[in-house]
Amino acid sequence: MCGIVGIINSNELKVKSLNILSKLEYRGYDSAGVSFLSNKKIKTITEVGKISKLSKSLTSTYDNFHSVIGHTRWATHGVVSKNNAHPFSDQKISLVCNGIIENYKDLQKKYLAHYKKNIESDVETVFLVLKELSKKINDKYKLIKKLKSILRGNYAFLIYFSDTEETYALKAGSPLSIGKKMNSVYFSSDPSALDEYIYEIYHLHDGDVLRVSKSEVSFLNNNKVKFLPYQQSTNKFSKGDFKHFMIKEIHEQPIVLKNTQKYYDKDYFVDFRDKLKDLLQESNSFVFVGCGTAYHACLTAKYYFEKFTSINVSCEYASELRYKNINNKNSKAIYIFISQSGETMDTLMALKYVKSKGFNSIVITNSLESTMVREANITLPTFAMKEIGVASTKAFTCQLLALANLCLEVGVINKNLNSKEYLKLKKDLRNIPSKLNKILKMDNYLDKIVNLLSSAKACYFIARNNVFPIALEGSLKLKEISYMHSEGFAGGEMKHGPIALIDKEVVSICLNPNNELFEKSNSNCEEILARGGKVIVFSSKTSGSKKNLFEVILPKETYIDAPFIYTMPLQLISYYYALNEGTDIDQPRNLAKSVTVE
Ligand code: AGP
């Protein structure tokens, strides 16, 4: 995972590098470090922990240096420690890496057998191997070429040599962009982190090797490379009046959903519908692919498509799909990849895999500059704006909205929906923001639920049909930011095993929309209460039960808007419970916003 930055031939390096690194911190925050470079000198400072800690250690102005490379880490190989923090450097070489070098043990055997010290990390191995190789290979380009030829894995490197004052950039699998402004050159794992600094941009391709000497950039493997004008993103990195990004992002949902729906209501679909018609003529199924929260969006889409269309739909975890045999020549599936970041390695690799087998692909993403957009046949955007909190909230509901709109288009093309039904469902989608605004105003249930959770040892989320994926999502939210043990179950499955978990220290949260399954879910609640469990119910209709259960009455739902209406209160209870627990809500332990390793 990790984020890397490089600033070559510029000034105010401390302020700029810390600013860019803090925007990359969503990629990992186990440790951070920078190497300042100039006049054949390298000065490296690393810290375990977040960028704010590194910032405190950077006491001088570093005005004497003209360049810097830096790193923010999500530990893969090797514990979280100063020793494993990047940059790895001495007085001759400094390097930072985002990715994983899979054959590092082989490299150790081949090149570092004489080495006494225990080398924990893959990237430290690369650093030491590079040092070994540099004893025999003087020419820096030849040295880099040699290094590239022996590395296996997905990575992006920035490597600085003090004797020639050259910086090399290598990309294979992990994202890396280079930007320019006047005589200064910038590198970043995420181009949006360079917003205020660059006029032109180039996104490196796999296999690219670049050399920057002073401000001159040479593409060593590809002469046709062109920088393109850079368009600043409108995304803001500010919490405004909110205490955390997560709660700000929860509150932003009515507006970002409105913006997303506006896009899907416009003429855009005339264009898209034609492309979709062509795709559907040669296709008989959709496969939805994602990870984590995005996978829960896939599961919800399956319910939508099964309800409103006749197309066959299945869902795959990207991390599983990658290793499956999909060589079925008779299947003409369209693969639909869902990713907030557009950079999740498992999803990206699954997309590349599917493409290599000749299947068509659609990407639904919040990041239009991302690698997945460049790989897919068609992109459907969500307009959630930048999501900073590690826990995905507004990006998820915008994914649901894009998927709901896609489903209705397919329903119309396949003649499963007539125009009256289509228009009614579109209206339901347009009404979602006002229902969510109502939920944001109802805060009377939050304290009570936080109290119930505080005395519980575990919390289970139970639901049926199209809100079952929302139970899984509610559980993921709670566990990732509060660290409480939690699971999501399909209501009907409780009696097949999970009900054994119920006792008086367990809280069960039941999502119970007012539909034909309402009584079935009520029975689930009764069965839990009968075994001494505590039950909280979210529903638009009271069950009338006098028993020890706490009900939260939500706005009336329809089939298509229920997943949205039942998501928001679960995001809120996770947030307020985590706040009560005092966890690091925007950057929970062991996680990163963008999982750019396999
Ligand atoms: C959920 O809150 C997490 N942030 C995580 O599950 C996330 O949804 C997953 O890693 C996929 O990320 P993506 O949407 O950027 O691909």
XYZ file of C-alpha atoms and ligand atoms in Angstrom:
614
model
C 0.000 0.000 0.000
C 1.654 3.267 1.055
C 1.961 6.645 -0.603
C 5.080 8.069 -2.206
C 6.001 11.630 -3.075
C 8.880 13.274 -4.894
C 9.626 16.956 -5.398
C 12.588 17.698 -7.637
C 14.160 21.088 -8.094
C 11.932 23.201 -5.935
C 11.818 25.192 -2.701
C 9.841 25.092 0.565
C 10.368 21.341 0.509
C 9.384 20.753 4.114
C 5.974 22.413 3.834
C 5.249 20.961 0.410
C 6.306 17.402 1.188
C 4.351 17.341 4.463
C 1.305 18.756 2.723
C 1.412 16.148 -0.045
C 2.188 13.324 2.371
C -0.737 14.249 4.594
C -3.004 13.982 1.534
C -1.536 10.545 0.869
C -1.950 9.445 4.479
C -5.196 7.659 3.555
C -2.913 5.077 1.905
C -1.343 4.119 5.226
C -0.191 5.725 8.441
C 2.083 3.220 10.194
C 5.231 5.272 9.650
C 6.452 8.152 7.521
C 9.732 9.563 6.299
C 11.507 11.924 3.944
C 14.955 12.209 2.363
C 16.068 15.744 1.519
C 18.531 15.828 -1.349
C 21.039 18.244 -2.826
C 24.705 18.838 -3.645
C 25.469 15.133 -3.401
C 24.007 15.024 0.114
C 21.087 13.008 1.504
C 19.402 13.757 4.815
C 16.793 11.243 5.916
C 14.289 11.526 8.759
C 11.723 8.829 9.612
C 9.132 8.406 12.347
C 6.830 5.613 13.456
C 3.237 6.871 13.369
C 1.447 9.564 11.453
C 2.646 12.504 9.357
C 1.934 14.849 12.289
C 4.711 13.057 14.206
C 7.139 13.360 11.305
C 6.233 17.016 11.040
C 7.358 17.588 14.656
C 10.719 15.970 13.893
C 11.404 18.226 10.906
C 12.852 21.024 12.967
C 14.978 22.764 10.364
C 13.736 24.567 7.213
C 15.785 22.410 4.796
C 16.275 25.477 2.589
C 19.653 24.177 1.473
C 18.114 21.221 -0.304
C 16.521 21.315 -3.742
C 14.680 17.981 -3.773
C 12.906 15.533 -1.508
C 11.394 12.045 -1.704
C 8.963 10.844 0.951
C 6.750 8.002 2.054
C 3.782 7.147 4.238
C 3.591 3.433 5.056
C 1.007 0.712 5.525
C 3.101 -2.185 6.772
C 3.104 -5.339 4.659
C 6.451 -7.051 5.167
C 8.155 -6.272 8.437
C 6.714 -4.870 11.638
C 5.851 -1.225 12.145
C 9.217 0.212 13.218
C 11.678 2.977 12.472
C 13.939 0.399 10.892
C 11.276 -0.600 8.369
C 10.159 2.961 7.639
C 10.980 4.394 4.202
C 13.029 6.043 2.739
C 15.775 3.447 2.925
C 18.918 5.443 2.451
C 22.604 5.984 2.995
C 24.782 8.777 1.688
C 24.621 7.461 -1.904
C 21.144 6.128 -2.506
C 17.699 6.851 -1.134
C 14.554 5.037 -2.172
C 10.849 4.853 -1.434
C 8.416 2.216 -2.668
C 4.689 1.612 -2.820
C 3.891 -2.055 -3.376
C 5.203 -5.499 -2.644
C 8.295 -7.218 -3.980
C 7.226 -10.838 -4.052
C 10.610 -12.450 -4.728
C 12.495 -10.606 -1.976
C 13.496 -13.832 -0.228
C 15.050 -15.118 -3.478
C 16.841 -11.790 -3.911
C 18.233 -12.077 -0.391
C 19.554 -15.566 -1.158
C 21.094 -14.544 -4.450
C 22.587 -11.142 -3.617
C 22.730 -10.808 0.155
C 23.816 -14.248 1.368
C 26.840 -12.674 3.058
C 24.611 -10.332 5.004
C 24.527 -11.030 8.754
C 21.646 -8.743 9.698
C 18.084 -10.063 9.602
C 16.352 -8.177 6.800
C 12.654 -8.018 7.546
C 11.212 -6.011 4.740
C 10.976 -6.528 0.994
C 11.923 -2.934 0.231
C 14.940 -2.915 2.531
C 16.016 -5.992 0.561
C 15.718 -4.036 -2.701
C 17.730 -1.178 -1.220
C 20.539 -3.510 -0.154
C 20.483 -5.375 -3.477
C 20.701 -2.068 -5.336
C 23.735 -1.158 -3.239
C 25.343 -4.478 -4.111
C 24.608 -4.067 -7.821
C 25.940 -0.494 -7.795
C 29.352 -1.828 -6.777
C 29.585 -3.486 -10.198
C 27.419 -1.304 -12.424
C 28.407 2.317 -12.656
C 25.998 3.575 -15.254
C 22.798 4.482 -13.436
C 20.405 3.626 -16.236
C 21.997 0.192 -16.655
C 21.794 -0.249 -12.900
C 18.081 0.589 -12.838
C 17.439 -1.665 -15.836
C 19.179 -4.513 -14.050
C 17.172 -3.868 -10.895
C 13.923 -3.810 -12.842
C 14.795 -7.116 -14.519
C 15.162 -8.941 -11.204
C 12.087 -7.587 -9.365
C 8.809 -9.535 -9.226
C 5.685 -7.927 -7.824
C 3.602 -4.792 -8.083
C 5.422 -1.617 -7.207
C 6.219 2.028 -7.842
C 9.678 3.284 -6.841
C 11.419 6.629 -6.571
C 15.183 6.224 -6.322
C 17.689 9.017 -5.844
C 21.448 8.773 -6.501
C 23.488 11.449 -4.793
C 26.598 11.231 -7.026
C 24.719 12.019 -10.254
C 21.866 13.858 -8.530
C 19.391 11.884 -10.614
C 16.000 10.585 -9.557
C 14.578 7.480 -11.226
C 10.920 6.472 -11.201
C 9.776 2.915 -11.955
C 6.221 1.671 -12.177
C 4.858 -1.860 -12.365
C 1.350 -2.282 -11.018
C 1.192 0.439 -8.362
C 0.052 3.924 -9.342
C 2.477 6.802 -9.880
C 1.943 10.165 -11.567
C 4.438 12.846 -12.492
C 3.510 16.521 -12.697
C 5.362 19.644 -13.763
C 5.223 23.338 -13.044
C 7.927 25.621 -14.465
C 11.235 23.959 -13.585
C 9.919 21.809 -10.772
C 8.925 18.156 -11.069
C 6.532 16.384 -8.715
C 5.694 12.711 -8.189
C 2.800 11.257 -6.262
C 0.945 7.966 -5.838
C -2.254 10.003 -6.168
C -2.295 12.956 -8.580
C -4.948 14.828 -6.607
C -2.405 15.296 -3.796
C -0.434 17.512 -6.205
C -3.378 19.798 -6.915
C -1.905 23.160 -6.001
C 1.552 22.431 -7.389
C 1.305 21.314 -11.015
C 0.171 22.506 -14.451
C 0.845 19.322 -16.436
C 0.506 15.635 -15.642
C 1.460 12.204 -16.907
C 0.253 8.962 -15.324
C 3.048 6.415 -15.599
C 2.256 3.142 -17.328
C 3.404 -0.260 -16.161
C 6.969 -0.778 -17.316
C 7.767 2.952 -17.484
C 11.191 4.094 -16.326
C 11.780 7.830 -15.953
C 14.886 9.793 -15.125
C 14.781 13.304 -13.703
C 18.012 15.228 -13.761
C 17.698 18.807 -12.572
C 14.312 19.634 -14.082
C 14.749 17.544 -17.203
C 12.524 14.489 -17.492
C 13.550 11.628 -19.809
C 11.326 8.662 -20.528
C 13.802 5.867 -20.925
C 11.464 3.259 -22.330
C 8.952 5.322 -24.243
C 9.669 8.394 -26.352
C 6.082 9.144 -27.232
C 5.056 10.203 -23.766
C 3.178 13.467 -23.555
C 2.291 15.542 -20.515
C -1.326 16.698 -20.505
C -2.743 19.848 -18.918
C -3.717 19.129 -15.322
C -7.209 19.980 -14.165
C -7.365 20.790 -10.479
C -9.846 18.638 -8.613
C -12.610 20.451 -6.801
C -12.188 18.156 -3.821
C -11.569 19.806 -0.506
C -9.563 18.231 2.309
C -11.308 20.048 5.144
C -13.455 18.836 8.040
C -15.366 22.110 8.153
C -17.241 22.378 11.439
C -17.228 18.626 11.984
C -15.022 16.762 14.430
C -14.145 13.995 11.974
C -14.201 13.477 8.234
C -16.460 10.470 8.723
C -19.321 12.421 10.295
C -18.893 15.217 7.745
C -19.097 12.639 4.965
C -22.209 11.006 6.483
C -23.893 14.420 6.533
C -22.854 15.136 2.946
C -24.885 12.211 1.619
C -28.088 14.097 0.713
C -26.143 16.570 -1.403
C -23.745 14.157 -3.112
C -26.617 11.776 -3.866
C -28.547 14.670 -5.368
C -25.555 15.549 -7.567
C -25.057 11.936 -8.586
C -28.743 11.520 -9.444
C -28.712 14.749 -11.480
C -25.958 13.266 -13.588
C -27.895 10.038 -14.141
C -31.081 11.961 -14.974
C -29.433 14.004 -17.709
C -28.957 13.271 -21.377
C -25.840 11.344 -20.479
C -27.849 8.183 -20.491
C -28.912 8.664 -24.074
C -25.292 8.110 -25.019
C -24.695 5.457 -22.430
C -27.924 3.631 -23.290
C -26.714 3.116 -26.863
C -23.428 1.661 -25.676
C -25.263 -0.465 -23.125
C -27.695 -1.724 -25.785
C -24.742 -2.883 -27.896
C -23.129 -4.589 -24.916
C -26.378 -6.268 -23.911
C -26.908 -7.626 -27.408
C -23.891 -9.816 -27.012
C -24.182 -10.415 -23.264
C -26.336 -12.633 -21.133
C -25.171 -11.747 -17.641
C -23.520 -9.238 -15.335
C -20.848 -10.053 -12.787
C -20.393 -7.413 -10.079
C -16.922 -7.259 -8.542
C -15.564 -5.339 -5.555
C -13.951 -5.504 -2.117
C -15.202 -4.607 1.357
C -17.900 -1.965 1.250
C -17.844 -1.950 -2.556
C -18.645 -5.678 -2.431
C -21.703 -4.872 -0.311
C -22.767 -2.490 -3.089
C -22.377 -5.437 -5.508
C -24.629 -7.603 -3.323
C -27.270 -4.881 -3.170
C -27.100 -4.515 -6.964
C -27.857 -8.232 -7.274
C -31.152 -7.725 -5.433
C -32.006 -4.721 -7.636
C -31.248 -6.535 -10.881
C -33.126 -9.647 -9.819
C -36.156 -7.541 -8.926
C -36.266 -5.175 -11.914
C -34.563 -6.994 -14.804
C -34.341 -10.451 -16.316
C -30.572 -10.458 -16.637
C -28.475 -13.038 -14.778
C -26.395 -11.460 -12.066
C -23.669 -12.736 -9.785
C -21.172 -11.137 -7.397
C -17.499 -11.849 -6.838
C -14.940 -10.665 -4.340
C -12.207 -9.191 -6.535
C -9.588 -11.022 -4.481
C -11.256 -14.354 -5.348
C -12.136 -13.638 -8.965
C -8.499 -13.008 -9.789
C -7.617 -16.624 -9.194
C -10.686 -18.239 -10.790
C -10.902 -19.860 -14.171
C -13.144 -17.609 -16.280
C -12.296 -19.110 -19.635
C -15.880 -20.019 -20.374
C -16.251 -19.250 -24.069
C -20.044 -19.563 -23.955
C -20.419 -16.940 -21.269
C -20.690 -13.387 -22.508
C -20.761 -11.731 -19.148
C -20.129 -8.029 -18.666
C -17.974 -7.479 -15.592
C -18.856 -4.463 -13.483
C -16.135 -3.286 -11.113
C -17.014 -1.076 -8.177
C -14.353 0.920 -6.418
C -14.368 4.245 -4.605
C -10.667 4.800 -5.177
C -10.323 3.094 -8.539
C -6.954 1.897 -7.237
C -7.730 -1.112 -5.011
C -5.139 -3.642 -6.139
C -7.368 -6.719 -5.952
C -10.093 -5.011 -7.990
C -7.609 -3.584 -10.481
C -5.946 -6.962 -10.991
C -9.331 -8.641 -11.402
C -10.217 -6.022 -14.030
C -6.962 -6.617 -15.909
C -7.521 -10.363 -15.699
C -11.065 -10.135 -17.061
C -9.869 -7.833 -19.855
C -7.109 -10.251 -20.781
C -9.798 -12.922 -21.265
C -11.698 -10.698 -23.688
C -14.652 -9.725 -21.490
C -16.212 -6.256 -21.518
C -15.976 -4.174 -18.374
C -17.684 -1.224 -16.722
C -16.130 0.603 -13.785
C -18.206 2.476 -11.221
C -15.866 4.781 -9.356
C -15.515 7.993 -7.444
C -12.044 8.708 -8.852
C -12.132 9.653 -12.507
C -8.347 10.047 -12.618
C -7.783 6.500 -11.377
C -6.075 3.536 -12.999
C -9.299 1.519 -13.271
C -10.856 4.225 -15.441
C -7.965 3.873 -17.846
C -8.461 0.093 -17.998
C -12.247 -0.268 -18.384
C -14.430 -0.045 -21.518
C -16.949 2.271 -19.870
C -16.871 4.332 -16.686
C -19.878 5.299 -14.609
C -19.024 8.029 -12.125
C -20.274 8.589 -8.612
C -20.066 12.171 -7.444
C -19.375 11.595 -3.772
C -16.478 14.108 -3.823
C -13.287 13.174 -2.021
C -13.885 10.663 0.776
C -11.166 10.913 3.418
C -12.474 8.858 6.347
C -11.201 5.299 6.035
C -14.739 4.038 6.649
C -16.618 4.394 3.404
C -19.965 6.161 3.833
C -21.029 8.595 1.119
C -19.043 6.702 -1.529
C -21.088 3.590 -0.711
C -24.493 5.235 -1.057
C -23.380 6.938 -4.296
C -22.308 3.506 -5.599
C -25.783 2.181 -4.731
C -27.333 5.060 -6.634
C -25.220 4.509 -9.751
C -26.091 0.808 -9.623
C -29.809 1.490 -9.156
C -29.770 3.782 -12.199
C -27.849 1.218 -14.244
C -30.386 -1.424 -13.231
C -33.323 0.709 -14.382
C -31.636 1.335 -17.749
C -31.129 -2.393 -18.228
C -34.744 -2.972 -17.168
C -35.940 -0.591 -19.881
C -33.622 -1.951 -22.596
C -34.649 -5.528 -21.801
C -38.322 -4.484 -21.678
C -38.698 -5.644 -18.085
C -39.883 -2.176 -17.036
C -42.449 -0.046 -18.838
C -41.988 3.705 -18.935
C -44.473 4.310 -16.090
C -42.617 1.920 -13.794
C -39.285 3.369 -14.857
C -40.373 6.952 -14.146
C -41.831 6.001 -10.757
C -38.578 4.272 -9.729
C -36.510 7.233 -10.944
C -38.712 9.475 -8.793
C -38.064 7.242 -5.797
C -34.335 7.698 -6.388
C -34.719 11.484 -6.570
C -36.575 11.457 -3.240
C -33.754 9.744 -1.361
C -31.914 12.943 -0.293
C -35.005 14.358 1.434
C -35.577 11.079 3.328
C -31.933 11.055 4.420
C -32.244 14.658 5.597
C -35.121 13.530 7.822
C -32.946 10.773 9.285
C -30.151 13.258 9.984
C -32.598 15.308 12.030
C -33.698 12.345 14.173
C -30.957 12.014 16.756
C -33.015 10.872 19.752
C -32.090 7.198 19.370
C -28.317 7.545 19.210
C -27.476 7.917 22.926
C -29.663 4.986 23.873
C -28.007 2.726 21.288
C -24.504 3.874 22.231
C -25.355 2.950 25.840
C -26.644 -0.466 24.827
C -23.518 -1.129 22.769
C -21.241 0.039 25.585
C -22.367 -2.795 27.807
C -22.354 -5.418 25.024
C -19.600 -7.868 24.082
C -20.744 -8.199 20.450
C -23.239 -6.760 18.033
C -24.994 -8.667 15.245
C -26.867 -7.133 12.333
C -29.794 -9.114 10.963
C -31.815 -8.452 7.844
C -33.447 -10.067 4.840
C -33.637 -9.491 1.109
C -32.312 -6.200 -0.280
C -31.287 -4.855 3.132
C -29.324 -7.991 4.000
C -26.195 -6.495 2.319
C -26.822 -3.385 4.455
C -26.598 -5.568 7.575
C -23.165 -6.715 6.349
C -22.182 -3.116 5.685
C -23.438 -1.962 9.117
C -21.366 -4.665 10.727
C -18.251 -3.725 8.726
C -18.655 -0.064 9.743
C -18.987 -0.918 13.426
C -16.034 -3.308 13.563
C -13.648 -1.193 11.500
C -13.987 2.018 13.502
C -14.894 0.803 17.007
C -13.144 -2.632 16.967
C -16.235 -4.239 18.515
C -16.884 -7.798 17.427
C -19.678 -7.766 14.916
C -21.241 -9.903 12.197
C -24.060 -9.532 9.723
C -26.519 -12.384 9.191
C -29.415 -13.102 6.872
C -32.434 -13.341 9.198
C -33.451 -16.781 7.969
C -29.960 -18.127 8.640
C -30.006 -17.360 12.377
C -31.606 -20.690 13.288
C -28.989 -22.572 11.229
C -26.158 -21.710 13.612
C -25.605 -18.046 14.524
C -28.402 -18.000 17.137
C -26.045 -20.045 19.333
C -24.096 -16.801 19.823
C -26.990 -15.031 21.508
C -26.928 -14.303 25.236
C -27.711 -11.314 27.440
C -24.437 -9.549 26.600
C -25.145 -9.509 22.886
C -26.981 -6.736 21.037
C -28.745 -7.618 17.780
C -29.761 -4.891 15.369
C -32.569 -5.927 13.060
C -33.327 -4.022 9.851
C -36.972 -4.604 9.108
C -38.518 -2.699 6.189
C -42.303 -2.781 5.966
C -42.662 -5.402 3.232
C -43.839 -8.991 2.813
C -40.976 -10.225 5.020
C -41.829 -7.891 7.926
C -43.410 -10.622 10.075
C -40.607 -13.079 9.305
C -38.033 -10.625 10.649
C -40.245 -9.913 13.658
C -40.077 -13.624 14.407
C -36.264 -13.453 14.255
C -36.380 -10.698 16.893
C -38.713 -12.745 19.090
C -36.391 -15.740 18.862
C -33.437 -13.626 19.974
C -35.421 -12.032 22.827
C -36.533 -15.481 23.970
C -32.871 -16.359 24.473
C -32.115 -13.293 26.579
C -30.547 -11.216 23.776
C -31.074 -7.467 23.448
C -32.748 -6.296 20.236
C -32.795 -2.947 18.460
C -35.120 -2.689 15.454
C -34.938 -0.181 12.603
C -38.209 -0.138 10.703
C -40.750 2.200 9.158
C -43.491 0.340 11.065
C -43.758 -0.577 14.723
C -43.922 -4.275 15.500
C -46.335 -3.601 18.343
C -44.193 -5.804 20.556
C -44.246 -4.931 24.256
C -41.113 -6.915 24.910
C -37.682 -5.653 25.751
C -36.836 -4.303 22.345
C -35.906 -0.805 21.257
C -37.497 0.460 18.062
C -36.332 3.280 15.807
C -39.007 4.325 13.321
C -37.560 5.435 9.971
C -39.209 7.218 7.022
C -41.365 4.971 4.790
C -39.251 3.095 2.309
C -39.760 1.663 -1.178
C -37.889 -1.343 -2.521
C -35.352 0.776 -4.352
C -34.640 3.325 -1.615
C -34.634 0.952 1.392
C -30.875 0.191 1.181
C -30.136 3.927 1.486
C -32.589 4.538 4.326
C -31.273 1.642 6.401
C -27.601 2.450 5.734
C -27.462 5.931 7.185
C -28.572 5.177 10.784
C -26.034 2.342 10.934
C -23.257 4.703 9.836
C -24.362 7.115 12.563
C -24.487 4.571 15.367
C -21.039 3.252 14.411
C -19.673 6.779 14.434
C -21.179 7.781 17.790
C -20.275 4.496 19.426
C -16.655 4.814 18.219
C -16.624 8.428 19.435
C -17.724 7.192 22.841
C -14.975 4.540 22.772
C -12.358 7.158 21.849
C -10.958 5.320 18.824
C -9.142 6.975 15.948
C -12.266 7.242 13.795
C -10.882 8.624 10.531
C -7.789 6.445 10.614
C -8.671 3.249 12.495
C -5.904 0.889 13.513
C -4.373 -1.516 10.968
C -6.324 -0.043 8.030
C -5.786 2.316 5.120
C -8.253 4.063 2.873
C -6.930 2.627 -0.341
C -5.718 -0.966 -0.310
C -3.115 -0.872 -3.044
C -1.460 -4.188 -2.224
C -2.725 -7.697 -2.877
C -14.873 0.180 4.069
O -15.270 1.141 4.957
C -13.463 0.196 3.640
N -12.927 1.454 3.411
C -13.123 -0.854 2.572
O -13.880 -2.008 2.779
C -13.261 -0.415 1.109
O -14.590 -0.265 0.748
C -12.545 -1.440 0.226
O -11.198 -1.502 0.583
C -12.681 -1.136 -1.250
O -12.157 0.116 -1.571
P -12.448 0.789 -2.976
O -13.916 1.083 -3.022
O -11.618 2.038 -2.991
O -12.044 -0.191 -4.020
